[in-house]
């Protein structure tokens, strides 16, 4: 049995939560909520070996006794597990098959074009070249996602790519999945029949009740919400209830409506919502929508929404806030959901790659959004001239990956929240002019840290909420 002072400290970091409590984390994401007094006792090796805190810190690899090399070996094993998904390389392949769109959202991140500009459509030749790169990925699972604009305006190409990909996969034998990102405003029986035949999932947008959705997502006829509802019901009736997911974007008009937004999602049978902030790209910058609220205001909106969602869960209705669920999966389990914005190193290229309508290849969805603003920093190739090797050994991509490794990045390496966070080099380049960014000024850091502190405080103060959070994490 060890006596006081007979233990060694393993590397950890800490962050104050309030005047009395701190969170400590190690490099694999294990964490503990302890008092400042317990932290001082731990660091000064005055912790009582018979205390619950001592046992907890030892079991989570913050301290080890002499000769206990198993703790170090377990940390190594957990580290290898944490990064094991990297060897599978790129899973998500995004095809931007058109920039044409029938909506004119003021926060649009991709600078959509009007419906009659066919010059903004991907060609069959470009699609073939993109598929050749897709199936060079070593990942056993391949997801092809069709984006725009509105992909349904170029649905003939969707059909071609799906059929061709399945033909190639007869010999490749990958786990092949398709997703169409659509407003559902142009959905037809023919489209739904094709989606059912090929088990294609639909990802759509719902910003809230009718007045808010129509304001955020205007289209001729001012019937965006009505078309969404009709399209959702038709899609579910053909494809199944769980074949359609939805995302929202927080516009300035959304900030006082978070309960209405959550209620709208519940009304239409969704079991969760992603309270998503605006991104600094495309029309969101041109129309000055992005700068209409700051991180503090979004965090207030987010906390109000999370409070309401927790209240709903306590009343017996399972409903998830999906950004929280992504973070909680990293905090409470050994799994990593692979969400590109929260990957370390960055998920750009190694988790997702984008084939633009014009043949240019980008390291992430945000990278091609940046291109629509005239910045091609994260262009990593072109389908007409680049091989697979050219694309994925591009110096721009390799440099961004190296600089976004948070364990060695300045300030990230000292942050207690680093194991749960990401780097998002494209965002930091857009805001600060370099892929690391200025962390004390980073909205990405402030937003993520703000949400993590909220989650920790909920778990510290309310055991019932921690049980709810565990369910979210295990379902993510």
GROMACS .gro file of C-alpha atoms in nm:
model
  476
    1UNK     CA    1   0.000   0.000   0.000
    2UNK     CA    2   0.136   0.340  -0.098
    3UNK     CA    3   0.179   0.613   0.158
    4UNK     CA    4   0.141   0.986   0.112
    5UNK     CA    5   0.397   1.123  -0.133
    6UNK     CA    6   0.481   0.787  -0.288
    7UNK     CA    7   0.335   0.848  -0.631
    8UNK     CA    8   0.444   1.006  -0.957
    9UNK     CA    9   0.252   1.260  -1.161
   10UNK     CA   10   0.174   1.171  -1.521
   11UNK     CA   11   0.137   1.462  -1.768
   12UNK     CA   12  -0.190   1.654  -1.738
   13UNK     CA   13  -0.331   2.001  -1.790
   14UNK     CA   14  -0.595   2.192  -1.600
   15UNK     CA   15  -0.851   2.466  -1.657
   16UNK     CA   16  -1.040   2.659  -1.386
   17UNK     CA   17  -1.417   2.621  -1.400
   18UNK     CA   18  -1.494   2.862  -1.116
   19UNK     CA   19  -1.333   2.991  -0.796
   20UNK     CA   20  -1.341   2.646  -0.634
   21UNK     CA   21  -1.324   2.383  -0.909
   22UNK     CA   22  -1.099   2.283  -1.197
   23UNK     CA   23  -1.100   2.023  -1.470
   24UNK     CA   24  -0.783   1.825  -1.537
   25UNK     CA   25  -0.723   1.625  -1.855
   26UNK     CA   26  -0.450   1.400  -1.988
   27UNK     CA   27  -0.341   1.360  -2.349
   28UNK     CA   28  -0.597   1.091  -2.435
   29UNK     CA   29  -0.898   1.286  -2.305
   30UNK     CA   30  -0.950   1.129  -1.963
   31UNK     CA   31  -1.069   1.400  -1.727
   32UNK     CA   32  -1.155   1.466  -1.365
   33UNK     CA   33  -1.345   1.745  -1.192
   34UNK     CA   34  -1.170   1.826  -0.867
   35UNK     CA   35  -1.141   2.116  -0.624
   36UNK     CA   36  -0.850   2.358  -0.631
   37UNK     CA   37  -0.746   2.222  -0.292
   38UNK     CA   38  -0.736   1.867  -0.432
   39UNK     CA   39  -0.531   1.990  -0.728
   40UNK     CA   40  -0.276   2.153  -0.497
   41UNK     CA   41  -0.259   1.838  -0.285
   42UNK     CA   42  -0.209   1.624  -0.596
   43UNK     CA   43   0.070   1.839  -0.740
   44UNK     CA   44   0.247   1.867  -0.403
   45UNK     CA   45   0.212   1.489  -0.347
   46UNK     CA   46   0.006   1.535  -0.034
   47UNK     CA   47  -0.295   1.342  -0.160
   48UNK     CA   48  -0.420   1.075   0.082
   49UNK     CA   49  -0.373   0.730  -0.080
   50UNK     CA   50  -0.691   0.611   0.095
   51UNK     CA   51  -0.907   0.888  -0.053
   52UNK     CA   52  -1.158   0.847  -0.334
   53UNK     CA   53  -0.979   1.122  -0.527
   54UNK     CA   54  -0.649   0.928  -0.516
   55UNK     CA   55  -0.817   0.611  -0.649
   56UNK     CA   56  -0.997   0.804  -0.920
   57UNK     CA   57  -0.686   0.988  -1.040
   58UNK     CA   58  -0.485   0.666  -1.044
   59UNK     CA   59  -0.753   0.479  -1.241
   60UNK     CA   60  -0.764   0.762  -1.497
   61UNK     CA   61  -0.386   0.776  -1.536
   62UNK     CA   62  -0.311   1.110  -1.374
   63UNK     CA   63  -0.084   0.954  -1.112
   64UNK     CA   64   0.100   0.625  -1.084
   65UNK     CA   65   0.274   0.440  -0.806
   66UNK     CA   66   0.634   0.324  -0.825
   67UNK     CA   67   0.673   0.019  -1.048
   68UNK     CA   68   0.328   0.064  -1.199
   69UNK     CA   69   0.435   0.069  -1.565
   70UNK     CA   70   0.095  -0.058  -1.676
   71UNK     CA   71  -0.041   0.298  -1.651
   72UNK     CA   72   0.211   0.423  -1.907
   73UNK     CA   73   0.143   0.126  -2.134
   74UNK     CA   74  -0.232   0.186  -2.112
   75UNK     CA   75  -0.183   0.552  -2.202
   76UNK     CA   76   0.017   0.444  -2.506
   77UNK     CA   77  -0.255   0.198  -2.606
   78UNK     CA   78  -0.526   0.461  -2.569
   79UNK     CA   79  -0.321   0.707  -2.775
   80UNK     CA   80  -0.282   0.454  -3.057
   81UNK     CA   81  -0.656   0.381  -3.042
   82UNK     CA   82  -0.738   0.751  -3.053
   83UNK     CA   83  -0.544   0.801  -3.376
   84UNK     CA   84  -0.616   0.461  -3.533
   85UNK     CA   85  -0.882   0.597  -3.769
   86UNK     CA   86  -0.622   0.808  -3.947
   87UNK     CA   87  -0.482   0.503  -4.124
   88UNK     CA   88  -0.813   0.454  -4.308
   89UNK     CA   89  -0.770   0.796  -4.466
   90UNK     CA   90  -1.044   0.968  -4.666
   91UNK     CA   91  -1.401   0.849  -4.617
   92UNK     CA   92  -1.614   1.148  -4.726
   93UNK     CA   93  -1.597   1.255  -5.091
   94UNK     CA   94  -1.805   1.564  -5.171
   95UNK     CA   95  -1.915   1.624  -5.529
   96UNK     CA   96  -2.023   1.984  -5.592
   97UNK     CA   97  -2.224   1.905  -5.901
   98UNK     CA   98  -2.371   2.252  -5.951
   99UNK     CA   99  -2.370   2.600  -5.800
  100UNK     CA  100  -2.721   2.666  -5.933
  101UNK     CA  101  -2.988   2.706  -5.666
  102UNK     CA  102  -3.353   2.809  -5.639
  103UNK     CA  103  -3.295   2.974  -5.298
  104UNK     CA  104  -3.113   3.298  -5.217
  105UNK     CA  105  -3.013   3.257  -4.852
  106UNK     CA  106  -2.830   3.566  -4.721
  107UNK     CA  107  -2.595   3.349  -4.516
  108UNK     CA  108  -2.513   3.109  -4.802
  109UNK     CA  109  -2.151   3.001  -4.768
  110UNK     CA  110  -2.093   2.902  -5.130
  111UNK     CA  111  -2.205   3.205  -5.334
  112UNK     CA  112  -2.477   3.021  -5.525
  113UNK     CA  113  -2.565   3.104  -5.887
  114UNK     CA  114  -2.903   3.151  -6.052
  115UNK     CA  115  -3.081   2.848  -6.195
  116UNK     CA  116  -3.011   2.919  -6.563
  117UNK     CA  117  -2.631   2.932  -6.545
  118UNK     CA  118  -2.542   2.582  -6.668
  119UNK     CA  119  -2.177   2.690  -6.686
  120UNK     CA  120  -2.170   2.615  -6.313
  121UNK     CA  121  -2.249   2.243  -6.354
  122UNK     CA  122  -1.997   1.959  -6.321
  123UNK     CA  123  -1.951   1.753  -6.638
  124UNK     CA  124  -1.955   1.375  -6.682
  125UNK     CA  125  -1.586   1.385  -6.773
  126UNK     CA  126  -1.500   1.558  -6.443
  127UNK     CA  127  -1.721   1.314  -6.253
  128UNK     CA  128  -1.535   1.016  -6.404
  129UNK     CA  129  -1.200   1.162  -6.305
  130UNK     CA  130  -1.328   1.228  -5.954
  131UNK     CA  131  -1.450   0.869  -5.916
  132UNK     CA  132  -1.108   0.743  -6.019
  133UNK     CA  133  -0.962   0.932  -5.721
  134UNK     CA  134  -1.243   0.827  -5.486
  135UNK     CA  135  -1.170   0.459  -5.530
  136UNK     CA  136  -0.798   0.508  -5.472
  137UNK     CA  137  -0.878   0.583  -5.107
  138UNK     CA  138  -0.768   0.299  -4.877
  139UNK     CA  139  -1.078   0.345  -4.661
  140UNK     CA  140  -1.306   0.039  -4.659
  141UNK     CA  141  -1.605   0.274  -4.629
  142UNK     CA  142  -1.673   0.532  -4.900
  143UNK     CA  143  -1.934   0.803  -4.866
  144UNK     CA  144  -2.020   1.017  -5.168
  145UNK     CA  145  -2.213   1.332  -5.086
  146UNK     CA  146  -2.373   1.550  -5.352
  147UNK     CA  147  -2.375   1.921  -5.278
  148UNK     CA  148  -2.446   2.247  -5.456
  149UNK     CA  149  -2.609   2.487  -5.498
  150UNK     CA  150  -2.907   2.259  -5.527
  151UNK     CA  151  -2.793   1.915  -5.654
  152UNK     CA  152  -3.142   1.829  -5.776
  153UNK     CA  153  -3.096   2.089  -6.052
  154UNK     CA  154  -2.833   1.856  -6.200
  155UNK     CA  155  -2.993   1.526  -6.105
  156UNK     CA  156  -2.896   1.351  -6.428
  157UNK     CA  157  -2.535   1.373  -6.312
  158UNK     CA  158  -2.630   1.240  -5.968
  159UNK     CA  159  -2.780   0.934  -6.139
  160UNK     CA  160  -2.473   0.888  -6.356
  161UNK     CA  161  -2.231   0.907  -6.061
  162UNK     CA  162  -2.435   0.668  -5.845
  163UNK     CA  163  -2.466   0.408  -6.119
  164UNK     CA  164  -2.102   0.441  -6.218
  165UNK     CA  165  -1.979   0.422  -5.857
  166UNK     CA  166  -2.180   0.107  -5.796
  167UNK     CA  167  -2.042  -0.044  -6.115
  168UNK     CA  168  -1.683   0.026  -6.002
  169UNK     CA  169  -1.766  -0.108  -5.657
  170UNK     CA  170  -1.862  -0.448  -5.795
  171UNK     CA  171  -1.489  -0.524  -5.797
  172UNK     CA  172  -1.383  -0.286  -5.517
  173UNK     CA  173  -1.634  -0.418  -5.262
  174UNK     CA  174  -1.635  -0.107  -5.043
  175UNK     CA  175  -1.906  -0.010  -4.797
  176UNK     CA  176  -2.056   0.248  -5.033
  177UNK     CA  177  -2.303   0.514  -4.920
  178UNK     CA  178  -2.465   0.812  -5.093
  179UNK     CA  179  -2.608   1.135  -4.953
  180UNK     CA  180  -2.781   1.422  -5.134
  181UNK     CA  181  -2.781   1.761  -4.962
  182UNK     CA  182  -3.100   1.933  -5.076
  183UNK     CA  183  -3.364   2.183  -4.969
  184UNK     CA  184  -3.623   1.923  -5.089
  185UNK     CA  185  -3.806   2.202  -5.272
  186UNK     CA  186  -3.755   2.032  -5.610
  187UNK     CA  187  -3.811   1.669  -5.503
  188UNK     CA  188  -4.013   1.453  -5.744
  189UNK     CA  189  -4.148   1.099  -5.750
  190UNK     CA  190  -3.880   1.006  -6.005
  191UNK     CA  191  -3.602   1.136  -5.779
  192UNK     CA  192  -3.743   0.956  -5.475
  193UNK     CA  193  -3.778   0.630  -5.665
  194UNK     CA  194  -3.413   0.650  -5.768
  195UNK     CA  195  -3.308   0.729  -5.410
  196UNK     CA  196  -3.504   0.432  -5.278
  197UNK     CA  197  -3.356   0.198  -5.535
  198UNK     CA  198  -3.001   0.299  -5.443
  199UNK     CA  199  -3.056   0.359  -5.070
  200UNK     CA  200  -2.959   0.726  -5.092
  201UNK     CA  201  -2.994   0.937  -4.780
  202UNK     CA  202  -3.114   1.298  -4.787
  203UNK     CA  203  -2.969   1.582  -4.582
  204UNK     CA  204  -3.179   1.896  -4.573
  205UNK     CA  205  -3.218   2.230  -4.395
  206UNK     CA  206  -3.475   2.346  -4.141
  207UNK     CA  207  -3.408   2.680  -3.975
  208UNK     CA  208  -3.721   2.693  -3.760
  209UNK     CA  209  -4.092   2.781  -3.782
  210UNK     CA  210  -4.239   2.894  -4.112
  211UNK     CA  211  -4.178   3.268  -4.071
  212UNK     CA  212  -3.815   3.222  -3.962
  213UNK     CA  213  -3.735   2.955  -4.221
  214UNK     CA  214  -3.882   3.166  -4.504
  215UNK     CA  215  -3.688   3.469  -4.384
  216UNK     CA  216  -3.359   3.281  -4.361
  217UNK     CA  217  -3.406   3.080  -4.679
  218UNK     CA  218  -3.598   3.296  -4.930
  219UNK     CA  219  -3.703   3.171  -5.272
  220UNK     CA  220  -3.948   3.293  -5.539
  221UNK     CA  221  -4.300   3.243  -5.410
  222UNK     CA  222  -4.189   3.281  -5.046
  223UNK     CA  223  -4.285   2.918  -4.991
  224UNK     CA  224  -3.955   2.766  -4.879
  225UNK     CA  225  -4.100   2.619  -4.558
  226UNK     CA  226  -4.411   2.482  -4.726
  227UNK     CA  227  -4.199   2.313  -4.991
  228UNK     CA  228  -3.970   2.173  -4.720
  229UNK     CA  229  -4.262   2.020  -4.528
  230UNK     CA  230  -4.413   1.870  -4.843
  231UNK     CA  231  -4.075   1.734  -4.955
  232UNK     CA  232  -4.000   1.592  -4.610
  233UNK     CA  233  -4.331   1.407  -4.591
  234UNK     CA  234  -4.293   1.267  -4.943
  235UNK     CA  235  -3.932   1.162  -4.883
  236UNK     CA  236  -4.013   0.987  -4.555
  237UNK     CA  237  -4.308   0.806  -4.707
  238UNK     CA  238  -4.085   0.659  -4.978
  239UNK     CA  239  -3.741   0.628  -4.816
  240UNK     CA  240  -3.829   0.573  -4.453
  241UNK     CA  241  -3.840   0.800  -4.152
  242UNK     CA  242  -3.468   0.791  -4.070
  243UNK     CA  243  -3.347   0.843  -4.427
  244UNK     CA  244  -3.381   1.222  -4.398
  245UNK     CA  245  -3.175   1.439  -4.162
  246UNK     CA  246  -3.183   1.816  -4.116
  247UNK     CA  247  -2.948   2.100  -4.021
  248UNK     CA  248  -3.016   2.456  -3.911
  249UNK     CA  249  -2.803   2.769  -3.928
  250UNK     CA  250  -2.820   3.041  -3.665
  251UNK     CA  251  -2.894   3.370  -3.840
  252UNK     CA  252  -2.934   3.700  -3.651
  253UNK     CA  253  -3.311   3.645  -3.667
  254UNK     CA  254  -3.269   3.307  -3.494
  255UNK     CA  255  -3.111   3.440  -3.176
  256UNK     CA  256  -3.434   3.500  -2.984
  257UNK     CA  257  -3.611   3.195  -3.125
  258UNK     CA  258  -3.418   2.892  -3.000
  259UNK     CA  259  -3.717   2.734  -2.823
  260UNK     CA  260  -3.928   2.783  -3.135
  261UNK     CA  261  -3.654   2.617  -3.342
  262UNK     CA  262  -3.632   2.315  -3.111
  263UNK     CA  263  -4.012   2.285  -3.103
  264UNK     CA  264  -4.020   2.291  -3.484
  265UNK     CA  265  -3.774   2.002  -3.503
  266UNK     CA  266  -3.980   1.803  -3.255
  267UNK     CA  267  -4.300   1.891  -3.443
  268UNK     CA  268  -4.158   1.734  -3.760
  269UNK     CA  269  -4.040   1.419  -3.583
  270UNK     CA  270  -3.663   1.480  -3.565
  271UNK     CA  271  -3.486   1.341  -3.259
  272UNK     CA  272  -3.219   1.608  -3.243
  273UNK     CA  273  -3.095   1.945  -3.366
  274UNK     CA  274  -2.752   2.089  -3.441
  275UNK     CA  275  -2.754   2.448  -3.310
  276UNK     CA  276  -2.507   2.552  -3.576
  277UNK     CA  277  -2.332   2.888  -3.586
  278UNK     CA  278  -2.263   3.085  -3.901
  279UNK     CA  279  -1.937   3.033  -4.091
  280UNK     CA  280  -1.730   3.320  -4.237
  281UNK     CA  281  -1.757   3.232  -4.605
  282UNK     CA  282  -1.947   3.328  -4.921
  283UNK     CA  283  -2.259   3.541  -4.897
  284UNK     CA  284  -2.240   3.526  -4.517
  285UNK     CA  285  -1.949   3.772  -4.554
  286UNK     CA  286  -2.075   3.963  -4.859
  287UNK     CA  287  -2.411   4.040  -4.695
  288UNK     CA  288  -2.244   4.109  -4.357
  289UNK     CA  289  -2.461   3.839  -4.199
  290UNK     CA  290  -2.160   3.671  -4.038
  291UNK     CA  291  -2.066   3.980  -3.836
  292UNK     CA  292  -2.420   4.044  -3.713
  293UNK     CA  293  -2.358   3.862  -3.385
  294UNK     CA  294  -2.050   3.757  -3.190
  295UNK     CA  295  -1.949   3.437  -3.011
  296UNK     CA  296  -2.081   3.559  -2.675
  297UNK     CA  297  -2.426   3.615  -2.825
  298UNK     CA  298  -2.422   3.274  -2.993
  299UNK     CA  299  -2.316   3.107  -2.665
  300UNK     CA  300  -2.612   3.272  -2.492
  301UNK     CA  301  -2.840   3.137  -2.766
  302UNK     CA  302  -2.676   2.795  -2.737
  303UNK     CA  303  -2.707   2.777  -2.358
  304UNK     CA  304  -3.073   2.872  -2.373
  305UNK     CA  305  -3.128   2.599  -2.632
  306UNK     CA  306  -2.933   2.340  -2.435
  307UNK     CA  307  -3.123   2.423  -2.116
  308UNK     CA  308  -3.450   2.371  -2.301
  309UNK     CA  309  -3.336   2.045  -2.461
  310UNK     CA  310  -3.225   1.909  -2.122
  311UNK     CA  311  -3.563   2.003  -1.981
  312UNK     CA  312  -3.730   1.812  -2.266
  313UNK     CA  313  -3.517   1.504  -2.190
  314UNK     CA  314  -3.598   1.522  -1.820
  315UNK     CA  315  -3.968   1.512  -1.914
  316UNK     CA  316  -3.903   1.178  -2.086
  317UNK     CA  317  -3.855   1.275  -2.454
  318UNK     CA  318  -3.523   1.172  -2.603
  319UNK     CA  319  -3.394   1.469  -2.803
  320UNK     CA  320  -3.026   1.544  -2.871
  321UNK     CA  321  -2.827   1.861  -2.928
  322UNK     CA  322  -2.585   1.723  -3.184
  323UNK     CA  323  -2.286   1.952  -3.136
  324UNK     CA  324  -2.289   1.863  -2.767
  325UNK     CA  325  -2.319   1.495  -2.858
  326UNK     CA  326  -2.007   1.515  -3.077
  327UNK     CA  327  -1.805   1.671  -2.795
  328UNK     CA  328  -1.947   1.436  -2.534
  329UNK     CA  329  -1.851   1.135  -2.743
  330UNK     CA  330  -1.490   1.252  -2.727
  331UNK     CA  331  -1.519   1.339  -2.357
  332UNK     CA  332  -1.702   1.033  -2.224
  333UNK     CA  333  -1.604   0.748  -2.456
  334UNK     CA  334  -1.293   0.612  -2.627
  335UNK     CA  335  -1.450   0.678  -2.967
  336UNK     CA  336  -1.399   0.972  -3.200
  337UNK     CA  337  -1.703   1.058  -3.416
  338UNK     CA  338  -1.478   1.187  -3.695
  339UNK     CA  339  -1.644   1.527  -3.720
  340UNK     CA  340  -1.405   1.719  -3.949
  341UNK     CA  341  -1.409   2.047  -3.751
  342UNK     CA  342  -1.313   1.865  -3.430
  343UNK     CA  343  -1.042   1.640  -3.569
  344UNK     CA  344  -0.679   1.649  -3.467
  345UNK     CA  345  -0.488   1.674  -3.689
  346UNK     CA  346  -0.736   1.853  -3.911
  347UNK     CA  347  -0.979   1.639  -4.109
  348UNK     CA  348  -0.900   1.837  -4.424
  349UNK     CA  349  -0.807   1.591  -4.696
  350UNK     CA  350  -0.756   1.296  -4.462
  351UNK     CA  351  -1.125   1.273  -4.365
  352UNK     CA  352  -1.295   1.463  -4.646
  353UNK     CA  353  -1.211   1.595  -4.990
  354UNK     CA  354  -1.415   1.813  -5.226
  355UNK     CA  355  -1.442   1.792  -5.603
  356UNK     CA  356  -1.572   2.127  -5.724
  357UNK     CA  357  -1.800   2.167  -6.025
  358UNK     CA  358  -1.511   2.312  -6.231
  359UNK     CA  359  -1.270   2.026  -6.157
  360UNK     CA  360  -1.070   2.192  -5.884
  361UNK     CA  361  -1.006   1.980  -5.574
  362UNK     CA  362  -1.016   2.123  -5.221
  363UNK     CA  363  -0.909   1.992  -4.884
  364UNK     CA  364  -1.249   2.047  -4.719
  365UNK     CA  365  -1.595   2.188  -4.775
  366UNK     CA  366  -1.485   2.513  -4.610
  367UNK     CA  367  -1.185   2.528  -4.845
  368UNK     CA  368  -1.407   2.544  -5.152
  369UNK     CA  369  -1.628   2.801  -4.977
  370UNK     CA  370  -1.315   3.011  -4.933
  371UNK     CA  371  -1.245   2.968  -5.304
  372UNK     CA  372  -1.580   3.125  -5.389
  373UNK     CA  373  -1.446   3.436  -5.211
  374UNK     CA  374  -1.140   3.434  -5.439
  375UNK     CA  375  -0.898   3.258  -5.203
  376UNK     CA  376  -0.758   2.933  -5.347
  377UNK     CA  377  -0.506   2.870  -5.069
  378UNK     CA  378  -0.647   2.523  -4.997
  379UNK     CA  379  -0.681   2.409  -5.355
  380UNK     CA  380  -0.490   2.080  -5.368
  381UNK     CA  381  -0.530   1.980  -5.731
  382UNK     CA  382  -0.743   1.969  -6.043
  383UNK     CA  383  -0.919   1.667  -6.191
  384UNK     CA  384  -0.782   1.738  -6.537
  385UNK     CA  385  -0.417   1.749  -6.437
  386UNK     CA  386  -0.363   1.592  -6.091
  387UNK     CA  387  -0.308   1.231  -5.994
  388UNK     CA  388  -0.412   1.081  -5.662
  389UNK     CA  389  -0.054   1.113  -5.542
  390UNK     CA  390  -0.039   1.478  -5.652
  391UNK     CA  391  -0.353   1.561  -5.457
  392UNK     CA  392  -0.272   1.394  -5.128
  393UNK     CA  393   0.096   1.485  -5.113
  394UNK     CA  394   0.025   1.847  -5.200
  395UNK     CA  395   0.245   2.071  -4.986
  396UNK     CA  396  -0.051   2.292  -4.892
  397UNK     CA  397  -0.234   1.993  -4.747
  398UNK     CA  398   0.069   1.845  -4.572
  399UNK     CA  399   0.161   2.179  -4.415
  400UNK     CA  400  -0.192   2.238  -4.292
  401UNK     CA  401  -0.204   1.890  -4.138
  402UNK     CA  402   0.132   1.932  -3.967
  403UNK     CA  403   0.048   2.278  -3.831
  404UNK     CA  404  -0.296   2.166  -3.711
  405UNK     CA  405  -0.162   1.887  -3.489
  406UNK     CA  406  -0.282   2.035  -3.162
  407UNK     CA  407  -0.046   1.838  -2.935
  408UNK     CA  408   0.240   2.049  -3.072
  409UNK     CA  409   0.057   2.367  -3.173
  410UNK     CA  410   0.135   2.678  -2.965
  411UNK     CA  411  -0.125   2.733  -2.689
  412UNK     CA  412  -0.328   2.428  -2.800
  413UNK     CA  413  -0.065   2.200  -2.645
  414UNK     CA  414  -0.116   2.371  -2.307
  415UNK     CA  415  -0.497   2.372  -2.319
  416UNK     CA  416  -0.692   2.131  -2.097
  417UNK     CA  417  -0.958   2.100  -2.367
  418UNK     CA  418  -0.713   2.000  -2.642
  419UNK     CA  419  -0.808   1.626  -2.642
  420UNK     CA  420  -1.167   1.712  -2.732
  421UNK     CA  421  -1.104   1.998  -2.972
  422UNK     CA  422  -0.988   2.034  -3.330
  423UNK     CA  423  -0.778   2.282  -3.523
  424UNK     CA  424  -0.983   2.400  -3.825
  425UNK     CA  425  -0.693   2.554  -4.020
  426UNK     CA  426  -0.925   2.682  -4.294
  427UNK     CA  427  -1.129   2.888  -4.046
  428UNK     CA  428  -0.818   3.034  -3.887
  429UNK     CA  429  -0.669   3.115  -4.225
  430UNK     CA  430  -0.991   3.292  -4.324
  431UNK     CA  431  -1.002   3.494  -4.000
  432UNK     CA  432  -0.635   3.548  -3.915
  433UNK     CA  433  -0.437   3.483  -4.229
  434UNK     CA  434  -0.256   3.171  -4.107
  435UNK     CA  435  -0.362   2.815  -4.030
  436UNK     CA  436  -0.279   2.834  -3.658
  437UNK     CA  437  -0.463   3.156  -3.590
  438UNK     CA  438  -0.427   3.377  -3.286
  439UNK     CA  439  -0.573   3.155  -3.016
  440UNK     CA  440  -0.662   3.429  -2.762
  441UNK     CA  441  -0.867   3.597  -3.037
  442UNK     CA  442  -0.998   3.282  -3.204
  443UNK     CA  443  -1.377   3.256  -3.225
  444UNK     CA  444  -1.334   2.883  -3.289
  445UNK     CA  445  -1.150   2.842  -2.957
  446UNK     CA  446  -1.386   3.067  -2.764
  447UNK     CA  447  -1.694   2.889  -2.901
  448UNK     CA  448  -1.563   2.536  -2.836
  449UNK     CA  449  -1.428   2.621  -2.491
  450UNK     CA  450  -1.755   2.790  -2.401
  451UNK     CA  451  -1.960   2.483  -2.492
  452UNK     CA  452  -1.720   2.242  -2.318
  453UNK     CA  453  -1.734   2.444  -1.997
  454UNK     CA  454  -2.113   2.437  -2.014
  455UNK     CA  455  -2.113   2.058  -2.053
  456UNK     CA  456  -1.868   2.011  -1.766
  457UNK     CA  457  -2.071   2.234  -1.536
  458UNK     CA  458  -2.390   2.045  -1.618
  459UNK     CA  459  -2.221   1.712  -1.538
  460UNK     CA  460  -2.065   1.847  -1.217
  461UNK     CA  461  -2.387   1.990  -1.079
  462UNK     CA  462  -2.658   1.748  -1.195
  463UNK     CA  463  -2.615   1.367  -1.202
  464UNK     CA  464  -2.936   1.330  -1.403
  465UNK     CA  465  -2.792   1.546  -1.678
  466UNK     CA  466  -2.474   1.337  -1.684
  467UNK     CA  467  -2.690   1.028  -1.744
  468UNK     CA  468  -2.863   1.209  -2.033
  469UNK     CA  469  -2.526   1.312  -2.175
  470UNK     CA  470  -2.398   0.954  -2.160
  471UNK     CA  471  -2.692   0.848  -2.375
  472UNK     CA  472  -2.612   1.121  -2.627
  473UNK     CA  473  -2.247   1.022  -2.639
  474UNK     CA  474  -2.321   0.654  -2.694
  475UNK     CA  475  -2.564   0.728  -2.977
  476UNK     CA  476  -2.342   0.972  -3.169
   0.00000   0.00000   0.00000
